[in-house]
Amino acid sequence: MRDTLRTITAEDYLGDLTALEMRELRARRATCQDVETGLSYLRRMVQGRLDVAEAERARRADRTPTGDDDLEDLIARLPELLAHSTRAPGNGRLPSAFGTGDIDPDLADELDDIVTTAHLSEPGELDDDELAAVVTSLEAFERRVSDLRRSLFDRIDAIEAELTRRYRTGEASVDSLLS
């Protein structure tokens, strides 16, 4: 997976789509879709962690912490926080398949470096500056992952446009899908 993301986001990945065989076009589209599905899942993981960190910041701004009761309140609200994300929805595309796709291990490691399990299980242990730094880092990481997803959508769209062109012009036939 590590090399796959680099390969498909390289400037020359699409090259001359008109020169590729149908099988290769479909394979590239499937690869892009699988990696995009993994990035989508990773983005949801980032958003969940960001929702928890932002809820802790809001809790601190709304009242003076009184100890474990506040942490228990945050934990009790997790289902609500994670079910009703405050972030804008994606571009409306349905996932190409159920599951999580392949997640780039470098990106997964980067997310783990930003927010360790200890940060999420004990957000009250972080001082305000540490919590702000976690939120800032998560927001920047989410933007990077979203940018990667957009570049994959561009590639998928270009490949699908070429496939569509071939079917419309008769260079490819629907019958070839059945063989």
mmCIF file with all atom_site columns, C-alpha atoms in Angstrom:
data_model
loop_
_atom_site.group_PDB
_atom_site.id
_atom_site.type_symbol
_atom_site.label_atom_id
_atom_site.label_alt_id
_atom_site.label_comp_id
_atom_site.label_asym_id
_atom_site.label_entity_id
_atom_site.label_seq_id
_atom_site.pdbx_PDB_ins_code
_atom_site.Cartn_x
_atom_site.Cartn_y
_atom_site.Cartn_z
_atom_site.occupancy
_atom_site.B_iso_or_equiv
_atom_site.pdbx_formal_charge
_atom_site.auth_seq_id
_atom_site.auth_comp_id
_atom_site.auth_asym_id
_atom_site.auth_atom_id
_atom_site.pdbx_PDB_model_num
ATOM 1   C CA . MET A 1 1   ? 0.000   0.000   0.000   1.00 0.00 ? 1   MET A CA 1
ATOM 2   C CA . ARG A 1 2   ? 2.819   2.405   0.839   1.00 0.00 ? 2   ARG A CA 1
ATOM 3   C CA . ASP A 1 3   ? 4.067   2.412   -2.751  1.00 0.00 ? 3   ASP A CA 1
ATOM 4   C CA . THR A 1 4   ? 0.584   2.258   -4.254  1.00 0.00 ? 4   THR A CA 1
ATOM 5   C CA . LEU A 1 5   ? -0.408  5.680   -2.935  1.00 0.00 ? 5   LEU A CA 1
ATOM 6   C CA . ARG A 1 6   ? 2.828   7.218   -4.197  1.00 0.00 ? 6   ARG A CA 1
ATOM 7   C CA . THR A 1 7   ? 2.441   5.542   -7.572  1.00 0.00 ? 7   THR A CA 1
ATOM 8   C CA . ILE A 1 8   ? -1.135  6.623   -8.223  1.00 0.00 ? 8   ILE A CA 1
ATOM 9   C CA . THR A 1 9   ? -0.606  10.183  -6.998  1.00 0.00 ? 9   THR A CA 1
ATOM 10  C CA . ALA A 1 10  ? 2.475   10.626  -9.188  1.00 0.00 ? 10  ALA A CA 1
ATOM 11  C CA . GLU A 1 11  ? 2.138   13.249  -11.892 1.00 0.00 ? 11  GLU A CA 1
ATOM 12  C CA . ASP A 1 12  ? 2.621   10.720  -14.713 1.00 0.00 ? 12  ASP A CA 1
ATOM 13  C CA . TYR A 1 13  ? 0.275   7.988   -13.388 1.00 0.00 ? 13  TYR A CA 1
ATOM 14  C CA . LEU A 1 14  ? -2.495  8.606   -15.899 1.00 0.00 ? 14  LEU A CA 1
ATOM 15  C CA . GLY A 1 15  ? -0.193  9.225   -18.833 1.00 0.00 ? 15  GLY A CA 1
ATOM 16  C CA . ASP A 1 16  ? -1.950  8.710   -22.152 1.00 0.00 ? 16  ASP A CA 1
ATOM 17  C CA . LEU A 1 17  ? -5.146  6.942   -21.148 1.00 0.00 ? 17  LEU A CA 1
ATOM 18  C CA . THR A 1 18  ? -6.107  6.457   -24.789 1.00 0.00 ? 18  THR A CA 1
ATOM 19  C CA . ALA A 1 19  ? -3.102  4.155   -25.217 1.00 0.00 ? 19  ALA A CA 1
ATOM 20  C CA . LEU A 1 20  ? -4.036  1.803   -22.378 1.00 0.00 ? 20  LEU A CA 1
ATOM 21  C CA . GLU A 1 21  ? -5.863  -1.483  -22.812 1.00 0.00 ? 21  GLU A CA 1
ATOM 22  C CA . MET A 1 22  ? -9.367  -1.702  -21.324 1.00 0.00 ? 22  MET A CA 1
ATOM 23  C CA . ARG A 1 23  ? -8.157  -4.211  -18.748 1.00 0.00 ? 23  ARG A CA 1
ATOM 24  C CA . GLU A 1 24  ? -5.446  -1.780  -17.599 1.00 0.00 ? 24  GLU A CA 1
ATOM 25  C CA . LEU A 1 25  ? -7.909  1.118   -17.412 1.00 0.00 ? 25  LEU A CA 1
ATOM 26  C CA . ARG A 1 26  ? -10.254 -0.940  -15.255 1.00 0.00 ? 26  ARG A CA 1
ATOM 27  C CA . ALA A 1 27  ? -7.376  -2.122  -13.069 1.00 0.00 ? 27  ALA A CA 1
ATOM 28  C CA . ARG A 1 28  ? -6.183  1.445   -12.508 1.00 0.00 ? 28  ARG A CA 1
ATOM 29  C CA . ARG A 1 29  ? -9.691  2.596   -11.691 1.00 0.00 ? 29  ARG A CA 1
ATOM 30  C CA . ALA A 1 30  ? -10.115 -0.263  -9.199  1.00 0.00 ? 30  ALA A CA 1
ATOM 31  C CA . THR A 1 31  ? -6.775  0.553   -7.562  1.00 0.00 ? 31  THR A CA 1
ATOM 32  C CA . CYS A 1 32  ? -7.672  4.234   -7.252  1.00 0.00 ? 32  CYS A CA 1
ATOM 33  C CA . GLN A 1 33  ? -11.087 3.351   -5.815  1.00 0.00 ? 33  GLN A CA 1
ATOM 34  C CA . ASP A 1 34  ? -9.585  0.976   -3.256  1.00 0.00 ? 34  ASP A CA 1
ATOM 35  C CA . VAL A 1 35  ? -7.015  3.528   -2.102  1.00 0.00 ? 35  VAL A CA 1
ATOM 36  C CA . GLU A 1 36  ? -9.696  6.238   -1.972  1.00 0.00 ? 36  GLU A CA 1
ATOM 37  C CA . THR A 1 37  ? -11.850 3.960   0.193   1.00 0.00 ? 37  THR A CA 1
ATOM 38  C CA . GLY A 1 38  ? -8.899  3.554   2.567   1.00 0.00 ? 38  GLY A CA 1
ATOM 39  C CA . LEU A 1 39  ? -8.355  7.311   2.661   1.00 0.00 ? 39  LEU A CA 1
ATOM 40  C CA . SER A 1 40  ? -12.051 7.847   3.303   1.00 0.00 ? 40  SER A CA 1
ATOM 41  C CA . TYR A 1 41  ? -11.909 5.482   6.259   1.00 0.00 ? 41  TYR A CA 1
ATOM 42  C CA . LEU A 1 42  ? -8.754  7.177   7.551   1.00 0.00 ? 42  LEU A CA 1
ATOM 43  C CA . ARG A 1 43  ? -10.437 10.571  7.243   1.00 0.00 ? 43  ARG A CA 1
ATOM 44  C CA . ARG A 1 44  ? -13.383 9.324   9.311   1.00 0.00 ? 44  ARG A CA 1
ATOM 45  C CA . MET A 1 45  ? -10.915 8.128   11.961  1.00 0.00 ? 45  MET A CA 1
ATOM 46  C CA . VAL A 1 46  ? -9.302  11.581  12.012  1.00 0.00 ? 46  VAL A CA 1
ATOM 47  C CA . GLN A 1 47  ? -12.686 13.284  12.264  1.00 0.00 ? 47  GLN A CA 1
ATOM 48  C CA . GLY A 1 48  ? -13.705 11.100  15.199  1.00 0.00 ? 48  GLY A CA 1
ATOM 49  C CA . ARG A 1 49  ? -10.553 11.988  17.093  1.00 0.00 ? 49  ARG A CA 1
ATOM 50  C CA . LEU A 1 50  ? -10.994 15.636  16.206  1.00 0.00 ? 50  LEU A CA 1
ATOM 51  C CA . ASP A 1 51  ? -14.592 15.570  17.455  1.00 0.00 ? 51  ASP A CA 1
ATOM 52  C CA . VAL A 1 52  ? -13.420 14.197  20.805  1.00 0.00 ? 52  VAL A CA 1
ATOM 53  C CA . ALA A 1 53  ? -10.639 16.792  21.132  1.00 0.00 ? 53  ALA A CA 1
ATOM 54  C CA . GLU A 1 54  ? -12.963 19.648  20.162  1.00 0.00 ? 54  GLU A CA 1
ATOM 55  C CA . ALA A 1 55  ? -15.605 18.434  22.605  1.00 0.00 ? 55  ALA A CA 1
ATOM 56  C CA . GLU A 1 56  ? -12.995 18.530  25.362  1.00 0.00 ? 56  GLU A CA 1
ATOM 57  C CA . ARG A 1 57  ? -12.044 22.073  24.368  1.00 0.00 ? 57  ARG A CA 1
ATOM 58  C CA . ALA A 1 58  ? -15.716 23.112  24.388  1.00 0.00 ? 58  ALA A CA 1
ATOM 59  C CA . ARG A 1 59  ? -16.231 21.455  27.769  1.00 0.00 ? 59  ARG A CA 1
ATOM 60  C CA . ARG A 1 60  ? -13.337 23.432  29.196  1.00 0.00 ? 60  ARG A CA 1
ATOM 61  C CA . ALA A 1 61  ? -14.614 26.683  27.725  1.00 0.00 ? 61  ALA A CA 1
ATOM 62  C CA . ASP A 1 62  ? -18.165 26.127  29.027  1.00 0.00 ? 62  ASP A CA 1
ATOM 63  C CA . ARG A 1 63  ? -17.349 25.338  32.626  1.00 0.00 ? 63  ARG A CA 1
ATOM 64  C CA . THR A 1 64  ? -14.642 24.868  35.166  1.00 0.00 ? 64  THR A CA 1
ATOM 65  C CA . PRO A 1 65  ? -13.407 21.272  35.265  1.00 0.00 ? 65  PRO A CA 1
ATOM 66  C CA . THR A 1 66  ? -14.430 19.492  38.436  1.00 0.00 ? 66  THR A CA 1
ATOM 67  C CA . GLY A 1 67  ? -12.561 16.227  37.982  1.00 0.00 ? 67  GLY A CA 1
ATOM 68  C CA . ASP A 1 68  ? -13.712 12.776  36.927  1.00 0.00 ? 68  ASP A CA 1
ATOM 69  C CA . ASP A 1 69  ? -17.342 13.820  36.499  1.00 0.00 ? 69  ASP A CA 1
ATOM 70  C CA . ASP A 1 70  ? -16.394 15.943  33.493  1.00 0.00 ? 70  ASP A CA 1
ATOM 71  C CA . LEU A 1 71  ? -14.450 13.113  31.894  1.00 0.00 ? 71  LEU A CA 1
ATOM 72  C CA . GLU A 1 72  ? -17.357 10.768  32.534  1.00 0.00 ? 72  GLU A CA 1
ATOM 73  C CA . ASP A 1 73  ? -19.651 13.304  30.875  1.00 0.00 ? 73  ASP A CA 1
ATOM 74  C CA . LEU A 1 74  ? -17.370 13.436  27.824  1.00 0.00 ? 74  LEU A CA 1
ATOM 75  C CA . ILE A 1 75  ? -17.279 9.644   27.608  1.00 0.00 ? 75  ILE A CA 1
ATOM 76  C CA . ALA A 1 76  ? -21.058 9.451   27.975  1.00 0.00 ? 76  ALA A CA 1
ATOM 77  C CA . ARG A 1 77  ? -21.425 11.914  25.090  1.00 0.00 ? 77  ARG A CA 1
ATOM 78  C CA . LEU A 1 78  ? -19.073 10.015  22.737  1.00 0.00 ? 78  LEU A CA 1
ATOM 79  C CA . PRO A 1 79  ? -21.862 8.222   20.842  1.00 0.00 ? 79  PRO A CA 1
ATOM 80  C CA . GLU A 1 80  ? -23.554 11.574  20.183  1.00 0.00 ? 80  GLU A CA 1
ATOM 81  C CA . LEU A 1 81  ? -20.281 13.263  19.208  1.00 0.00 ? 81  LEU A CA 1
ATOM 82  C CA . LEU A 1 82  ? -19.276 10.527  16.821  1.00 0.00 ? 82  LEU A CA 1
ATOM 83  C CA . ALA A 1 83  ? -22.736 10.034  15.327  1.00 0.00 ? 83  ALA A CA 1
ATOM 84  C CA . HIS A 1 84  ? -23.355 13.684  14.509  1.00 0.00 ? 84  HIS A CA 1
ATOM 85  C CA . SER A 1 85  ? -20.161 14.991  13.016  1.00 0.00 ? 85  SER A CA 1
ATOM 86  C CA . THR A 1 86  ? -19.975 18.754  12.747  1.00 0.00 ? 86  THR A CA 1
ATOM 87  C CA . ARG A 1 87  ? -17.831 18.559  9.630   1.00 0.00 ? 87  ARG A CA 1
ATOM 88  C CA . ALA A 1 88  ? -19.132 19.078  6.145   1.00 0.00 ? 88  ALA A CA 1
ATOM 89  C CA . PRO A 1 89  ? -20.052 15.924  4.293   1.00 0.00 ? 89  PRO A CA 1
ATOM 90  C CA . GLY A 1 90  ? -17.821 14.540  1.571   1.00 0.00 ? 90  GLY A CA 1
ATOM 91  C CA . ASN A 1 91  ? -18.466 14.993  -2.114  1.00 0.00 ? 91  ASN A CA 1
ATOM 92  C CA . GLY A 1 92  ? -21.458 12.680  -2.052  1.00 0.00 ? 92  GLY A CA 1
ATOM 93  C CA . ARG A 1 93  ? -19.807 9.697   -3.701  1.00 0.00 ? 93  ARG A CA 1
ATOM 94  C CA . LEU A 1 94  ? -20.812 6.325   -2.451  1.00 0.00 ? 94  LEU A CA 1
ATOM 95  C CA . PRO A 1 95  ? -17.972 4.021   -1.466  1.00 0.00 ? 95  PRO A CA 1
ATOM 96  C CA . SER A 1 96  ? -17.105 1.628   -4.271  1.00 0.00 ? 96  SER A CA 1
ATOM 97  C CA . ALA A 1 97  ? -17.156 -1.297  -1.880  1.00 0.00 ? 97  ALA A CA 1
ATOM 98  C CA . PHE A 1 98  ? -17.922 -2.055  1.691   1.00 0.00 ? 98  PHE A CA 1
ATOM 99  C CA . GLY A 1 99  ? -14.954 -2.175  4.009   1.00 0.00 ? 99  GLY A CA 1
ATOM 100 C CA . THR A 1 100 ? -12.054 0.063   4.732   1.00 0.00 ? 100 THR A CA 1
ATOM 101 C CA . GLY A 1 101 ? -9.836  -0.343  1.692   1.00 0.00 ? 101 GLY A CA 1
ATOM 102 C CA . ASP A 1 102 ? -6.110  -0.241  2.176   1.00 0.00 ? 102 ASP A CA 1
ATOM 103 C CA . ILE A 1 103 ? -4.811  2.391   4.553   1.00 0.00 ? 103 ILE A CA 1
ATOM 104 C CA . ASP A 1 104 ? -1.358  3.713   3.831   1.00 0.00 ? 104 ASP A CA 1
ATOM 105 C CA . PRO A 1 105 ? 0.788   2.664   6.825   1.00 0.00 ? 105 PRO A CA 1
ATOM 106 C CA . ASP A 1 106 ? 2.738   5.942   6.772   1.00 0.00 ? 106 ASP A CA 1
ATOM 107 C CA . LEU A 1 107 ? -0.478  7.933   7.085   1.00 0.00 ? 107 LEU A CA 1
ATOM 108 C CA . ALA A 1 108 ? -1.794  5.618   9.811   1.00 0.00 ? 108 ALA A CA 1
ATOM 109 C CA . ASP A 1 109 ? 1.484   6.043   11.712  1.00 0.00 ? 109 ASP A CA 1
ATOM 110 C CA . GLU A 1 110 ? 1.254   9.802   11.308  1.00 0.00 ? 110 GLU A CA 1
ATOM 111 C CA . LEU A 1 111 ? -2.241  9.811   12.785  1.00 0.00 ? 111 LEU A CA 1
ATOM 112 C CA . ASP A 1 112 ? -1.032  7.686   15.693  1.00 0.00 ? 112 ASP A CA 1
ATOM 113 C CA . ASP A 1 113 ? 1.814   10.142  16.263  1.00 0.00 ? 113 ASP A CA 1
ATOM 114 C CA . ILE A 1 114 ? -0.619  13.064  16.417  1.00 0.00 ? 114 ILE A CA 1
ATOM 115 C CA . VAL A 1 115 ? -3.037  11.493  18.845  1.00 0.00 ? 115 VAL A CA 1
ATOM 116 C CA . THR A 1 116 ? -2.011  8.495   20.853  1.00 0.00 ? 116 THR A CA 1
ATOM 117 C CA . THR A 1 117 ? -4.506  6.298   22.648  1.00 0.00 ? 117 THR A CA 1
ATOM 118 C CA . ALA A 1 118 ? -3.494  8.019   25.879  1.00 0.00 ? 118 ALA A CA 1
ATOM 119 C CA . HIS A 1 119 ? -4.627  11.380  24.535  1.00 0.00 ? 119 HIS A CA 1
ATOM 120 C CA . LEU A 1 120 ? -8.065  10.088  23.684  1.00 0.00 ? 120 LEU A CA 1
ATOM 121 C CA . SER A 1 121 ? -8.589  8.048   26.800  1.00 0.00 ? 121 SER A CA 1
ATOM 122 C CA . GLU A 1 122 ? -7.471  10.860  29.098  1.00 0.00 ? 122 GLU A CA 1
ATOM 123 C CA . PRO A 1 123 ? -8.162  14.175  27.336  1.00 0.00 ? 123 PRO A CA 1
ATOM 124 C CA . GLY A 1 124 ? -8.376  15.872  30.729  1.00 0.00 ? 124 GLY A CA 1
ATOM 125 C CA . GLU A 1 125 ? -4.686  15.082  31.274  1.00 0.00 ? 125 GLU A CA 1
ATOM 126 C CA . LEU A 1 126 ? -3.668  17.451  28.482  1.00 0.00 ? 126 LEU A CA 1
ATOM 127 C CA . ASP A 1 127 ? -3.147  21.083  29.292  1.00 0.00 ? 127 ASP A CA 1
ATOM 128 C CA . ASP A 1 128 ? -4.888  23.662  27.101  1.00 0.00 ? 128 ASP A CA 1
ATOM 129 C CA . ASP A 1 129 ? -1.835  24.221  24.889  1.00 0.00 ? 129 ASP A CA 1
ATOM 130 C CA . GLU A 1 130 ? -1.333  20.486  24.293  1.00 0.00 ? 130 GLU A CA 1
ATOM 131 C CA . LEU A 1 131 ? -5.008  20.055  23.457  1.00 0.00 ? 131 LEU A CA 1
ATOM 132 C CA . ALA A 1 132 ? -4.890  23.021  21.062  1.00 0.00 ? 132 ALA A CA 1
ATOM 133 C CA . ALA A 1 133 ? -1.813  21.537  19.391  1.00 0.00 ? 133 ALA A CA 1
ATOM 134 C CA . VAL A 1 134 ? -3.597  18.199  18.938  1.00 0.00 ? 134 VAL A CA 1
ATOM 135 C CA . VAL A 1 135 ? -6.608  19.942  17.371  1.00 0.00 ? 135 VAL A CA 1
ATOM 136 C CA . THR A 1 136 ? -4.396  21.998  15.039  1.00 0.00 ? 136 THR A CA 1
ATOM 137 C CA . SER A 1 137 ? -2.416  18.933  13.969  1.00 0.00 ? 137 SER A CA 1
ATOM 138 C CA . LEU A 1 138 ? -5.568  16.896  13.370  1.00 0.00 ? 138 LEU A CA 1
ATOM 139 C CA . GLU A 1 139 ? -7.132  19.667  11.297  1.00 0.00 ? 139 GLU A CA 1
ATOM 140 C CA . ALA A 1 140 ? -4.002  19.942  9.131   1.00 0.00 ? 140 ALA A CA 1
ATOM 141 C CA . PHE A 1 141 ? -3.838  16.158  8.743   1.00 0.00 ? 141 PHE A CA 1
ATOM 142 C CA . GLU A 1 142 ? -7.517  15.986  7.779   1.00 0.00 ? 142 GLU A CA 1
ATOM 143 C CA . ARG A 1 143 ? -6.893  18.620  5.081   1.00 0.00 ? 143 ARG A CA 1
ATOM 144 C CA . ARG A 1 144 ? -3.974  16.568  3.709   1.00 0.00 ? 144 ARG A CA 1
ATOM 145 C CA . VAL A 1 145 ? -6.027  13.384  3.594   1.00 0.00 ? 145 VAL A CA 1
ATOM 146 C CA . SER A 1 146 ? -8.919  15.263  1.951   1.00 0.00 ? 146 SER A CA 1
ATOM 147 C CA . ASP A 1 147 ? -6.539  16.701  -0.662  1.00 0.00 ? 147 ASP A CA 1
ATOM 148 C CA . LEU A 1 148 ? -5.244  13.212  -1.417  1.00 0.00 ? 148 LEU A CA 1
ATOM 149 C CA . ARG A 1 149 ? -8.814  11.973  -1.813  1.00 0.00 ? 149 ARG A CA 1
ATOM 150 C CA . ARG A 1 150 ? -9.617  14.823  -4.199  1.00 0.00 ? 150 ARG A CA 1
ATOM 151 C CA . SER A 1 151 ? -6.600  13.936  -6.333  1.00 0.00 ? 151 SER A CA 1
ATOM 152 C CA . LEU A 1 152 ? -7.797  10.324  -6.468  1.00 0.00 ? 152 LEU A CA 1
ATOM 153 C CA . PHE A 1 153 ? -11.295 11.447  -7.475  1.00 0.00 ? 153 PHE A CA 1
ATOM 154 C CA . ASP A 1 154 ? -9.697  13.431  -10.316 1.00 0.00 ? 154 ASP A CA 1
ATOM 155 C CA . ARG A 1 155 ? -7.877  10.306  -11.473 1.00 0.00 ? 155 ARG A CA 1
ATOM 156 C CA . ILE A 1 156 ? -10.983 8.123   -11.180 1.00 0.00 ? 156 ILE A CA 1
ATOM 157 C CA . ASP A 1 157 ? -12.996 10.705  -13.123 1.00 0.00 ? 157 ASP A CA 1
ATOM 158 C CA . ALA A 1 158 ? -10.369 10.849  -15.894 1.00 0.00 ? 158 ALA A CA 1
ATOM 159 C CA . ILE A 1 159 ? -10.285 7.061   -16.196 1.00 0.00 ? 159 ILE A CA 1
ATOM 160 C CA . GLU A 1 160 ? -14.084 6.821   -16.208 1.00 0.00 ? 160 GLU A CA 1
ATOM 161 C CA . ALA A 1 161 ? -14.271 9.550   -18.843 1.00 0.00 ? 161 ALA A CA 1
ATOM 162 C CA . GLU A 1 162 ? -11.939 7.525   -21.062 1.00 0.00 ? 162 GLU A CA 1
ATOM 163 C CA . LEU A 1 163 ? -13.962 4.352   -20.500 1.00 0.00 ? 163 LEU A CA 1
ATOM 164 C CA . THR A 1 164 ? -17.169 6.214   -21.328 1.00 0.00 ? 164 THR A CA 1
ATOM 165 C CA . ARG A 1 165 ? -15.607 7.717   -24.442 1.00 0.00 ? 165 ARG A CA 1
ATOM 166 C CA . ARG A 1 166 ? -14.636 4.268   -25.675 1.00 0.00 ? 166 ARG A CA 1
ATOM 167 C CA . TYR A 1 167 ? -18.131 2.880   -25.187 1.00 0.00 ? 167 TYR A CA 1
ATOM 168 C CA . ARG A 1 168 ? -19.740 5.887   -26.889 1.00 0.00 ? 168 ARG A CA 1
ATOM 169 C CA . THR A 1 169 ? -17.433 5.757   -29.896 1.00 0.00 ? 169 THR A CA 1
ATOM 170 C CA . GLY A 1 170 ? -17.689 1.991   -30.241 1.00 0.00 ? 170 GLY A CA 1
ATOM 171 C CA . GLU A 1 171 ? -14.032 1.330   -29.460 1.00 0.00 ? 171 GLU A CA 1
ATOM 172 C CA . ALA A 1 172 ? -15.308 -0.854  -26.622 1.00 0.00 ? 172 ALA A CA 1
ATOM 173 C CA . SER A 1 173 ? -18.505 -2.781  -26.292 1.00 0.00 ? 173 SER A CA 1
ATOM 174 C CA . VAL A 1 174 ? -20.623 -3.771  -23.368 1.00 0.00 ? 174 VAL A CA 1
ATOM 175 C CA . ASP A 1 175 ? -20.278 -7.367  -24.561 1.00 0.00 ? 175 ASP A CA 1
ATOM 176 C CA . SER A 1 176 ? -16.581 -7.216  -23.604 1.00 0.00 ? 176 SER A CA 1
ATOM 177 C CA . LEU A 1 177 ? -17.647 -6.846  -19.987 1.00 0.00 ? 177 LEU A CA 1
ATOM 178 C CA . LEU A 1 178 ? -19.232 -10.274 -20.090 1.00 0.00 ? 178 LEU A CA 1
ATOM 179 C CA . SER A 1 179 ? -16.149 -12.078 -21.339 1.00 0.00 ? 179 SER A CA 1
#
